[in-house]
CSV table of C-alpha atoms and ligand atoms in Angstrom, one decimal:
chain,number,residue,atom,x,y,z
A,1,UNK,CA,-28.6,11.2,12.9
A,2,UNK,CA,-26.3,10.5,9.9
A,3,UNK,CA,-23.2,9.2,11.2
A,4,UNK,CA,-20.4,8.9,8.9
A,5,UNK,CA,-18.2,11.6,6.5
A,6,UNK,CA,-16.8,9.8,3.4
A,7,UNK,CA,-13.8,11.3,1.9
A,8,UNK,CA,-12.4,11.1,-1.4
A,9,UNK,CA,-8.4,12.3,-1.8
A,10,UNK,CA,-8.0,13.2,-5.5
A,11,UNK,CA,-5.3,14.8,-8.0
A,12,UNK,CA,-6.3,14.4,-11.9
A,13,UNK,CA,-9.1,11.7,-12.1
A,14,UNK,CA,-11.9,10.9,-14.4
A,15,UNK,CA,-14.3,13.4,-13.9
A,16,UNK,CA,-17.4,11.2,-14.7
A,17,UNK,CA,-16.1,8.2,-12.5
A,18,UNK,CA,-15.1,10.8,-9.4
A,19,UNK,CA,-18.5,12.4,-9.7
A,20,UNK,CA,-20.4,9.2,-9.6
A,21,UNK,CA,-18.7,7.9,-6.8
A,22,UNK,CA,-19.8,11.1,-4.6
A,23,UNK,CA,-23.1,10.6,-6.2
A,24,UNK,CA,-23.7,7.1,-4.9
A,25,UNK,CA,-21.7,7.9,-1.8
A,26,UNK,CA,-24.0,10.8,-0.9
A,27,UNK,CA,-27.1,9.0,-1.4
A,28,UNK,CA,-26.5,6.5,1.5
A,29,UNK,CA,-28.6,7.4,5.2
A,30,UNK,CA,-25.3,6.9,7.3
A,31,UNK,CA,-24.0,9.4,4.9
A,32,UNK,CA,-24.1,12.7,6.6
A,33,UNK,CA,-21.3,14.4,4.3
A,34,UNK,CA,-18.7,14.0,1.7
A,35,UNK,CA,-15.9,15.8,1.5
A,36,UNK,CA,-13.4,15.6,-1.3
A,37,UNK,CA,-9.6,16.6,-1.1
A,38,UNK,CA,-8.2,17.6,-4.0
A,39,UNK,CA,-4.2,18.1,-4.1
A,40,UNK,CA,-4.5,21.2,-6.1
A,41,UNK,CA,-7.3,23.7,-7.9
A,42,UNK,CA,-6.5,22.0,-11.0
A,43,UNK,CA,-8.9,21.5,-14.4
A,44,UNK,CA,-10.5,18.2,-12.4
A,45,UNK,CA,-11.0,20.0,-9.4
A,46,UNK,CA,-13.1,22.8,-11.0
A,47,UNK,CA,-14.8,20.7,-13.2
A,48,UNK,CA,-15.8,18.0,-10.7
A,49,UNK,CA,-16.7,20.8,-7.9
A,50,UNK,CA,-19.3,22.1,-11.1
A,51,UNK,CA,-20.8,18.8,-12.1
A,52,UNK,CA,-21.9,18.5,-8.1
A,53,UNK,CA,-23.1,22.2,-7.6
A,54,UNK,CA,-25.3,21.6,-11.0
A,55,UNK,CA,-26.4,17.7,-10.3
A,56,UNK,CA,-29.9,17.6,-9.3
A,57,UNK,CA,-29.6,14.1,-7.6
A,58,UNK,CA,-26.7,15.9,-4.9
A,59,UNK,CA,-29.0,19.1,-4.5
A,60,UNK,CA,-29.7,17.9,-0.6
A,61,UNK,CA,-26.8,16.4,0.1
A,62,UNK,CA,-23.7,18.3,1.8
A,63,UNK,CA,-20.7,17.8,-0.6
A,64,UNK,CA,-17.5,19.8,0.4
A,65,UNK,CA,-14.4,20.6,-1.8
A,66,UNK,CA,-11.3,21.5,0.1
A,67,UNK,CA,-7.6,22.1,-1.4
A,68,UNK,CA,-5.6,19.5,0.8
A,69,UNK,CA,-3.6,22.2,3.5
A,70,UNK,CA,0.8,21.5,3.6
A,71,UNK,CA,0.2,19.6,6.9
A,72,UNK,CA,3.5,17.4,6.6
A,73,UNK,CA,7.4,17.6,6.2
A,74,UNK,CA,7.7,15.2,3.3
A,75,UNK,CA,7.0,15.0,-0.2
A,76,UNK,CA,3.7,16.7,-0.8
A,77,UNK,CA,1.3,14.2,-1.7
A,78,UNK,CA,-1.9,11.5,-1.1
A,79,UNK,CA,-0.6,12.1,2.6
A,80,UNK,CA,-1.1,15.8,2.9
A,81,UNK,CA,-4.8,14.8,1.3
A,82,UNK,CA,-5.7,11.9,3.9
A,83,UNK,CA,-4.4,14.1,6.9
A,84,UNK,CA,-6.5,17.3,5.8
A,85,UNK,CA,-9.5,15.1,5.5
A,86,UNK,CA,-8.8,13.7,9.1
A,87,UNK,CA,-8.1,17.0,10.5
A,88,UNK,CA,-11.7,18.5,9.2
A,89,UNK,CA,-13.3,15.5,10.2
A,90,UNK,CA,-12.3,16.1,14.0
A,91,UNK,CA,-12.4,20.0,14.3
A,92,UNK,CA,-15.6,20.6,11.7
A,93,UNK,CA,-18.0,17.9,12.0
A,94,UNK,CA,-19.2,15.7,14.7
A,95,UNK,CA,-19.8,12.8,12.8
A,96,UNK,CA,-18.6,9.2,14.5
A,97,UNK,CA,-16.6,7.7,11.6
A,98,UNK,CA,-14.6,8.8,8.8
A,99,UNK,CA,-14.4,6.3,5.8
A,100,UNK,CA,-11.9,6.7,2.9
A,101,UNK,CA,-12.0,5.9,-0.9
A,102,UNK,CA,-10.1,6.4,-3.8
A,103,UNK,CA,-11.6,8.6,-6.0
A,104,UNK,CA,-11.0,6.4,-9.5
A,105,UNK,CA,-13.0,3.4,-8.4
A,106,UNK,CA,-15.0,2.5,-11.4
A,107,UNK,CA,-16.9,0.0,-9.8
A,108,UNK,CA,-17.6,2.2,-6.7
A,109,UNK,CA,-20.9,1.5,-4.9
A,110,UNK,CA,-22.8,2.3,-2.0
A,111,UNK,CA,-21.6,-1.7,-0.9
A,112,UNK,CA,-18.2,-0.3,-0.2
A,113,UNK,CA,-19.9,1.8,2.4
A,114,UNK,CA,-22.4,-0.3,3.8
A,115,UNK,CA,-20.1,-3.3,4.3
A,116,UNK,CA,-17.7,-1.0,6.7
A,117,UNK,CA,-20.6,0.2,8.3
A,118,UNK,CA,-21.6,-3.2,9.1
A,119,UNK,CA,-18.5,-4.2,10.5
A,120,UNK,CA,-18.2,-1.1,12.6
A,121,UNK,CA,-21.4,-2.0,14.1
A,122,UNK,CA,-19.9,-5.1,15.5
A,123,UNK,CA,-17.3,-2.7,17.2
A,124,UNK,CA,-14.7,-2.9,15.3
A,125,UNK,CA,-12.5,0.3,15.3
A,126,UNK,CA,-10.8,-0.1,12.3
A,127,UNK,CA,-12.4,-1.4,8.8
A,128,UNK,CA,-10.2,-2.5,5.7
A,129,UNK,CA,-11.4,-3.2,2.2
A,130,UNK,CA,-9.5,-5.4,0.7
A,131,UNK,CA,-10.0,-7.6,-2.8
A,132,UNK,CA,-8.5,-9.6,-5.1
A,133,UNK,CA,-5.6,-8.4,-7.0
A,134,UNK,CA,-3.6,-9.6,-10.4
A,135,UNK,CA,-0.7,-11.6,-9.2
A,136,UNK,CA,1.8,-9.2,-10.4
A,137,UNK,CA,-0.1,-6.0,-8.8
A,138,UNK,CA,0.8,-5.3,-5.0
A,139,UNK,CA,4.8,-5.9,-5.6
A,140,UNK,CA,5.2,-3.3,-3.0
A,141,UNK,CA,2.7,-4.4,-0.5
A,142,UNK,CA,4.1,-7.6,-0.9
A,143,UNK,CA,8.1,-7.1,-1.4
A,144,UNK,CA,8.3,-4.0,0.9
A,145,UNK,CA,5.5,-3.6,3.3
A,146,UNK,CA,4.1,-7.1,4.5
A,147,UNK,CA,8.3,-8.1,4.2
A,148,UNK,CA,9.5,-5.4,6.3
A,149,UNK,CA,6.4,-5.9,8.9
A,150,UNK,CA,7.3,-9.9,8.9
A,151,UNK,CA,11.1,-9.1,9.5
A,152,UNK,CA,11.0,-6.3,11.9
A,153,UNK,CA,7.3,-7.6,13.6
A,154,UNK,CA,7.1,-11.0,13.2
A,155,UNK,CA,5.4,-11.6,16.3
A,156,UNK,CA,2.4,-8.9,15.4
A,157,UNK,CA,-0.7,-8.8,13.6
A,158,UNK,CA,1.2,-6.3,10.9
A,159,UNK,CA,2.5,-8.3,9.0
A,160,UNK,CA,-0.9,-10.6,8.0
A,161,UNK,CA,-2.8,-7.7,7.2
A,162,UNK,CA,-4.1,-8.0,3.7
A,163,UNK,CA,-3.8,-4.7,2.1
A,164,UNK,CA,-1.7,-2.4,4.2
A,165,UNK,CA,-1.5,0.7,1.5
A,166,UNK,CA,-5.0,0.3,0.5
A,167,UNK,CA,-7.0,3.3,0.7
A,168,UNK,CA,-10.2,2.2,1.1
A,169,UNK,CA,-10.8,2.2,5.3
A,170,UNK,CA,-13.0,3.4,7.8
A,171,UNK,CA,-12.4,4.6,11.3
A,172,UNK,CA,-14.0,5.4,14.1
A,173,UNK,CA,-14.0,8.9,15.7
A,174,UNK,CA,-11.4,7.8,18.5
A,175,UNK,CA,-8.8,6.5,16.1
A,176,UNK,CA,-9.3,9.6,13.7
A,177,UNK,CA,-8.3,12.1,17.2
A,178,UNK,CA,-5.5,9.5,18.0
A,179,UNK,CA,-3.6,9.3,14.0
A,180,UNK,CA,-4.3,13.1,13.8
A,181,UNK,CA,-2.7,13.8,16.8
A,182,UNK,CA,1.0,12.1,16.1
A,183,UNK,CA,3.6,14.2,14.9
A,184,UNK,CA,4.8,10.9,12.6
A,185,UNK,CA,1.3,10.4,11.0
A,186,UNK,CA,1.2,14.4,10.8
A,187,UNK,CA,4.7,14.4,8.9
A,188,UNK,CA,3.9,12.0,6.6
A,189,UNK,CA,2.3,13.9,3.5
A,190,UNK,CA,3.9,11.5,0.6
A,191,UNK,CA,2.9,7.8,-0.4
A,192,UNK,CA,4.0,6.6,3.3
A,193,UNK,CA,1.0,7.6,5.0
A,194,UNK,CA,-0.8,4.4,4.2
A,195,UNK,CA,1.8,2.6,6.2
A,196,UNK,CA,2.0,4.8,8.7
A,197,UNK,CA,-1.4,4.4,9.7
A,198,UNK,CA,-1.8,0.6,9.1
A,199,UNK,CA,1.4,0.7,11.6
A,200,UNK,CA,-0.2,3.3,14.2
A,201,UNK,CA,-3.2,1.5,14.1
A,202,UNK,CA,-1.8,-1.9,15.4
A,203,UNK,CA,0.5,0.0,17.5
A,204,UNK,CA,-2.4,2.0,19.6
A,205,UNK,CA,-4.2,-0.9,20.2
A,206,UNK,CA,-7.3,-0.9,17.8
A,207,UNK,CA,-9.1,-3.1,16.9
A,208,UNK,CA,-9.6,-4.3,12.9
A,209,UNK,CA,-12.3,-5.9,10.6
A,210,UNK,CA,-10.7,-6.5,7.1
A,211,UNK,CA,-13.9,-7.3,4.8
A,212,UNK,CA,-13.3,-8.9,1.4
A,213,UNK,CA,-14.4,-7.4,-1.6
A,214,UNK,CA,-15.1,-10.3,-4.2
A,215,UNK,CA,-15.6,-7.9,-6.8
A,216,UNK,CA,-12.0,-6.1,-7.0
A,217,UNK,CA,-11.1,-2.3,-7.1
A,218,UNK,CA,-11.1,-1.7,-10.8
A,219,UNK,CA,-9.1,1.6,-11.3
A,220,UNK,CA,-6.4,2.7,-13.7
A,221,UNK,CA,-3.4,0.1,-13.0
A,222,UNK,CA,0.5,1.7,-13.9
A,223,UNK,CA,2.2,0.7,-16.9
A,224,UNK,CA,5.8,-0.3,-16.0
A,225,UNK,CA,7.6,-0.8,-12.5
A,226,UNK,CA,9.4,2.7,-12.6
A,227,UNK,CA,6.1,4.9,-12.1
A,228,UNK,CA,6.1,3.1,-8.8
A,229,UNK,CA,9.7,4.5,-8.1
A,230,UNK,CA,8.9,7.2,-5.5
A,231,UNK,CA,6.1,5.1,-4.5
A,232,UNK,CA,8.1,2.7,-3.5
A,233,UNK,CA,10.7,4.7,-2.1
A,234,UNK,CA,8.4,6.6,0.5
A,235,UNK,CA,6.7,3.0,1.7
A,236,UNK,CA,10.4,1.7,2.4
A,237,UNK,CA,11.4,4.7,4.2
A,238,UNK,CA,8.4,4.4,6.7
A,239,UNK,CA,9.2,1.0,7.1
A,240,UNK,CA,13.3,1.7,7.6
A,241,UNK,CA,12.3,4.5,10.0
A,242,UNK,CA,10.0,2.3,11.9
A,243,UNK,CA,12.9,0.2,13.2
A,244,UNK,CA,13.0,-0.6,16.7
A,245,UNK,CA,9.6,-0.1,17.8
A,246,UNK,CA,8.7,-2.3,21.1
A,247,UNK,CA,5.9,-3.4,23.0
A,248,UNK,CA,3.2,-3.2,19.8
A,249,UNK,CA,0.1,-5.4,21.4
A,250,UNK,CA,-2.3,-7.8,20.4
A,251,UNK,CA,-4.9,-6.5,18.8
A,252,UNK,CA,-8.3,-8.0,18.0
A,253,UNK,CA,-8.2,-8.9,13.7
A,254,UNK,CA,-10.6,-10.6,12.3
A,255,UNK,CA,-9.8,-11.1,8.3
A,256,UNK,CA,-13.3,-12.4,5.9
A,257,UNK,CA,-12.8,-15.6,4.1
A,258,UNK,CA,-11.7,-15.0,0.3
A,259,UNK,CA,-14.8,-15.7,-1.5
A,260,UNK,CA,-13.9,-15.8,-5.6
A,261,UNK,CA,-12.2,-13.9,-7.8
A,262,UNK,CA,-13.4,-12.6,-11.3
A,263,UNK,CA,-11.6,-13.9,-14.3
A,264,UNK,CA,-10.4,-10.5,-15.3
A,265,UNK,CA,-8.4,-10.7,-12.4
A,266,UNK,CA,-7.6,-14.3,-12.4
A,267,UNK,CA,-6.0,-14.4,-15.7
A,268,UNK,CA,-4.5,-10.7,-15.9
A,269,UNK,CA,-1.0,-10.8,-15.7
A,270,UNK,CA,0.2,-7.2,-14.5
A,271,UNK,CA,3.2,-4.8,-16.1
A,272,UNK,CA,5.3,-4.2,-19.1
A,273,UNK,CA,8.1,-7.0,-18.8
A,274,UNK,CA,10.0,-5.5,-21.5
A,275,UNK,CA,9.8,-1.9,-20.2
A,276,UNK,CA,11.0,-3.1,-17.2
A,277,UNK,CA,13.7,-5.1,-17.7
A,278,UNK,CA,15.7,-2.2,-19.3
A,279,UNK,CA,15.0,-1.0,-15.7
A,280,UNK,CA,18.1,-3.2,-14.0
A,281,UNK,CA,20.8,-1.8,-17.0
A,282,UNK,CA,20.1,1.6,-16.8
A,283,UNK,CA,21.7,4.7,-14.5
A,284,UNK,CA,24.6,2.9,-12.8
A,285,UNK,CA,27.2,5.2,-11.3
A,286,UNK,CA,30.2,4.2,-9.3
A,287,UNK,CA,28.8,5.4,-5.8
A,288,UNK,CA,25.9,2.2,-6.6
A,289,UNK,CA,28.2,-0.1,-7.6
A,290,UNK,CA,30.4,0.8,-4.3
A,291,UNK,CA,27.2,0.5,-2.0
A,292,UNK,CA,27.0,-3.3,-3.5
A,293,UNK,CA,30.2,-4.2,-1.4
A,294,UNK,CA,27.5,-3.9,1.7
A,295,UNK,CA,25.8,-6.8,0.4
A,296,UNK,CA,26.9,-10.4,0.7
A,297,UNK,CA,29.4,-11.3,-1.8
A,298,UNK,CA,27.2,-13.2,-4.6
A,299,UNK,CA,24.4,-10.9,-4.1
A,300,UNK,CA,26.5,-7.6,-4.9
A,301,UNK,CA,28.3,-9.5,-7.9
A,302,UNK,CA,25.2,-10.8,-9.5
A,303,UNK,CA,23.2,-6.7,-9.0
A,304,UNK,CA,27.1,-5.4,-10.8
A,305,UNK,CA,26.5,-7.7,-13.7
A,306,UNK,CA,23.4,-6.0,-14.9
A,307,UNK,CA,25.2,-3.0,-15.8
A,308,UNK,CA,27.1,-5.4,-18.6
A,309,UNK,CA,24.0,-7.8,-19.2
A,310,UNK,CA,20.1,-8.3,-17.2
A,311,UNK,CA,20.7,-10.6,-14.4
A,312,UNK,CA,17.7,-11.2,-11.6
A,313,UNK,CA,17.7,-15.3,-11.7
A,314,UNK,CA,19.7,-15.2,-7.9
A,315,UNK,CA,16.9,-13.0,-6.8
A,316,UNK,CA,15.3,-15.4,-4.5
A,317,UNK,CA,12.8,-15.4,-1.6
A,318,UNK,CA,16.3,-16.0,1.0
A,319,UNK,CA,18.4,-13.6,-1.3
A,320,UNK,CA,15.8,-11.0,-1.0
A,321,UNK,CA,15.2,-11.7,2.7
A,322,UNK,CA,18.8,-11.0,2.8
A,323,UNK,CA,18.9,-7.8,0.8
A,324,UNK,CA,16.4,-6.4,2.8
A,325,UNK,CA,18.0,-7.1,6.1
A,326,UNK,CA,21.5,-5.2,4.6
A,327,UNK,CA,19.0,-2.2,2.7
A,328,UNK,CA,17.5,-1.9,6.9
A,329,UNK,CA,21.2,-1.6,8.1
A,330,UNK,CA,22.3,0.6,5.5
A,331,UNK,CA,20.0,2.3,3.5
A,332,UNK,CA,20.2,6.5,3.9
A,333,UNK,CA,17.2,7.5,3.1
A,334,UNK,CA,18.7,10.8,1.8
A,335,UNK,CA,20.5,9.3,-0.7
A,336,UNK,CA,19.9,9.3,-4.3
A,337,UNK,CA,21.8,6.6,-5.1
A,338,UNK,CA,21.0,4.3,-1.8
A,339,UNK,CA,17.1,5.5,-3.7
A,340,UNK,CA,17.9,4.2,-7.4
A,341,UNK,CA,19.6,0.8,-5.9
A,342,UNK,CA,16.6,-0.3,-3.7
A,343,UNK,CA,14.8,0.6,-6.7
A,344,UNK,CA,17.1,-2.0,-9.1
A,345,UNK,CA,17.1,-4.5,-6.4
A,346,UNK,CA,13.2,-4.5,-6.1
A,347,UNK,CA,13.1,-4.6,-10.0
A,348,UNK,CA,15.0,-7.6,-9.7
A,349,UNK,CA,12.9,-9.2,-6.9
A,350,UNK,CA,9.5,-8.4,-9.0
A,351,UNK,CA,11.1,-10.1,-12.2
A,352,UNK,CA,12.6,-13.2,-10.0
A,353,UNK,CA,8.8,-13.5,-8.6
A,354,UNK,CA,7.5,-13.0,-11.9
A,355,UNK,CA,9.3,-15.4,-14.3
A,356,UNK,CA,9.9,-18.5,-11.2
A,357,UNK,CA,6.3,-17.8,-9.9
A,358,UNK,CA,4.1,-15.7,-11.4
A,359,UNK,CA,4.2,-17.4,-14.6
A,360,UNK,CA,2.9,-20.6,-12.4
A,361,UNK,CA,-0.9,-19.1,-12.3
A,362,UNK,CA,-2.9,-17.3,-10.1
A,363,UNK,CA,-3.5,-19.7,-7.3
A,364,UNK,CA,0.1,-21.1,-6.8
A,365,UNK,CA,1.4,-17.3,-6.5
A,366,UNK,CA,-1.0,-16.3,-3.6
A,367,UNK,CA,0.4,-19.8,-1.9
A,368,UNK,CA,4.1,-18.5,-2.6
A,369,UNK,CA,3.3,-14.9,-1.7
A,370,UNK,CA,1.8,-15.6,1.5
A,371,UNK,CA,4.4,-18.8,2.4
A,372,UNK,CA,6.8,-15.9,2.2
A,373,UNK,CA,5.6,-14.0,4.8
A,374,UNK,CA,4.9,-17.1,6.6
A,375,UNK,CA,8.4,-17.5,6.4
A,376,UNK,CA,9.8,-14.4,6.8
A,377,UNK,CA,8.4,-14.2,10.5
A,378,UNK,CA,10.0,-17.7,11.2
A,379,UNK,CA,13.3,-16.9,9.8
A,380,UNK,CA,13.1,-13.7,12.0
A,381,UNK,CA,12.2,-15.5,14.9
A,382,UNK,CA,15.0,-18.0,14.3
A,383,UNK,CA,13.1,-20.9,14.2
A,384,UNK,CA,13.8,-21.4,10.7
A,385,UNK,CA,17.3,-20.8,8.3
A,386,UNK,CA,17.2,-19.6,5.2
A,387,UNK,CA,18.1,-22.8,3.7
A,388,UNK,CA,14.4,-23.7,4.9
A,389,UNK,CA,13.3,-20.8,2.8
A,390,UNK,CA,14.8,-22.5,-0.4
A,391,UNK,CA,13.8,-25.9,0.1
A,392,UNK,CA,10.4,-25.9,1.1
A,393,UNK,CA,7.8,-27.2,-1.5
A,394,UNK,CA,5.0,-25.6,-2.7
B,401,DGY,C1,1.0,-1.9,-4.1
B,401,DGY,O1,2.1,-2.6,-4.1
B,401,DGY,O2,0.1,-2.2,-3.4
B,401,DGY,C2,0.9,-0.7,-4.9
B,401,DGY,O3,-0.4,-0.2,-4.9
B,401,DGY,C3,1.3,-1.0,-6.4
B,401,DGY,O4,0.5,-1.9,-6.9
């Protein structure tokens, strides 16, 4: 009996792309279904649910389209999708697992599949995808999520897994009834419910197979840092309401070696630095600048200059360990202008890790990137000062 549904959340993606994932999706064995979750009946809904009614190759398979329901309390969004497709996987099928994909993969095949299946079938609960990424991509699974899991769980598995927001994960049945069943995982329709699950996850106790994906995830990449605003608002949110959580456990996590990387991912350096940079002078008000006086002395005088001239050079991996630890005290999430200065202070974090890193090549980043979380933990643990931070070589 087919054992797995594989769901697709979409909003406006490339029709042809979308269509030949659930083509090459649908034509696995341990494929019983897919469903596909679109956030509204928009043009690539109705063309996309077309091309699959008049495909010959899907003319046996099951393929169902479903308008994702208004299950949460936040911003309506990828979260409303995933929970809808967890919801219909429990009350309308009785399949064992539920895998997820994003539906603008180009490079989508039935590999992605069969190498969660795999690791399922050595009993893991949980499987991860996760692949090599350009060393300027994943600023916010780096600067927010896997920061904020090092300083507030340094002692957990959370903050060593790979790819925290990534989309591309399968579960088994029991884990499905258990995220579907919490009022937070529930509440979270916006860009949060990533982290919300990677968090609930650890915190129930499952078990987790991360499986490397030498070949990448390549999809459409965004242009400058601010179309990530709101993303990266909702991700620190989670992260700031998550304070205070105790007695998360052990759980069994096994990560796949890194095998290679292409070149086009190698040598790919990320946004619009230009774009950006305008980013830090732009939209100060007085209620901003009076929020600065919560940070420590040179780091609210160095984020003040940049309303006169762009300043990021103090930006460090301590000042930002720093920042983070006063934005976790203070931040109010219903804020706009506690929204817009995490936003200017991650700006200035991306472009400090950009120009003093980055610019170093692909290898040396990773070893900075995941030193920092190394060190993160330890500084949150005490056994190291931030001093250590600055002076340890590369
Ligand atoms: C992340 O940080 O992982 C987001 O996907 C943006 O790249």
């Amino acid at each position: 009996m087919s054992k797995s549904l594989v769901s697709f959340p979409f909003k406006e993606e490339n029709v042809e792309v979308f269509v030949n994932n659930i083509r090459a999706a649908a034509d696995i064995p341990e494929v019983g279904e897919v469903l596909c979750v679109g956030a509204r009946e928009n043009e690539c809904y109705t063309q996309s649910l077309e091309a699959v009614k008049g495909d010959p190759a899907l003319k046996d398979s099951k393929v169902t389209f479903l308008v994702q329901e208004r299950l949460g309390s936040k911003r309506p969004g990828k979260g409303d999708g995933m929970n809808t497709a967890l919801k219909y996987f429990i009350e309308e099928t009785g399949f064992k697992r539920i895998h997820f994909y994003d539906a603008d993969i180009k490079n989508f095949s039935k590999e992605w599949v069969l190498e969660s299946e795999k690791a399922a079938n050595m009993g893991f609960d949980v499987v991860r995808h996760y692949f090599p990424r350009a060393r300027t991509d994943a600023m916010i699974t780096w600067m927010i999520t896997k920061t904020g899991f090092s300083l507030l769980y340094p002692d957990t598995q959370l903050p060593f897994i790979e790819q925290p927001l990534g989309g591309e994960l399968l579960m088994e049945r029991k884990v499905a009834e258990t995220l579907i069943k919490d009022p937070d995982v529930l509440a979270q329709s916006d860009w949060g419910i990533d982290t919300i699950y990677t968090y609930k996850m650890v915190e129930n106790g499952f078990s987790m197979y991360e499986t490397y994906m030498s070949s990448g995830k390549d999809h459409a990449l965004y242009p400058g840092l601010d179309a990530l605003e709101s993303m990266l608002y909702e991700c620190f949110s989670v992260i700031y309401y998550l304070q205070g959580g105790t007695g998360i456990s052990h759980i069994k996590h096994r990560i796949e070696h890194a095998s290679g990387v292409s070149n086009r991912v190698e040598n790919k350096l990320g946004f619009d630095i230009q774009k950006t940079l305008c980013l830090l002078s732009e939209d100060w008000n007085e209620k901003q600048k009076s929020l600065l006086d919560l940070f420590p002395p040179e780091i609210g005088k160095k984020m003040r200059e940049n309303t006169e001239r762009i300043v990021f050079d103090f930006m460090d991996d301590a000042n930002w360990y720093t920042s983070y630890r006063t934005l976790l005290e203070n931040f109010d999430p219903g804020c706009p202008d506690w929204r817009k200065l995490l936003f200017k202070l991650w700006v200035s974090r991306v472009l400090w890790y950009t120009t003093n890193v980055a610019l170093k090549g692909y290898s040396y980043s990773f070893r900075h990137l995941y030193r920092m979380i190394d060190g993160y933990a330890r500084v949150s643990k005490k056994v190291e000062t931030l001093e250590d931070l600055r002076n340890r070589g590369e």
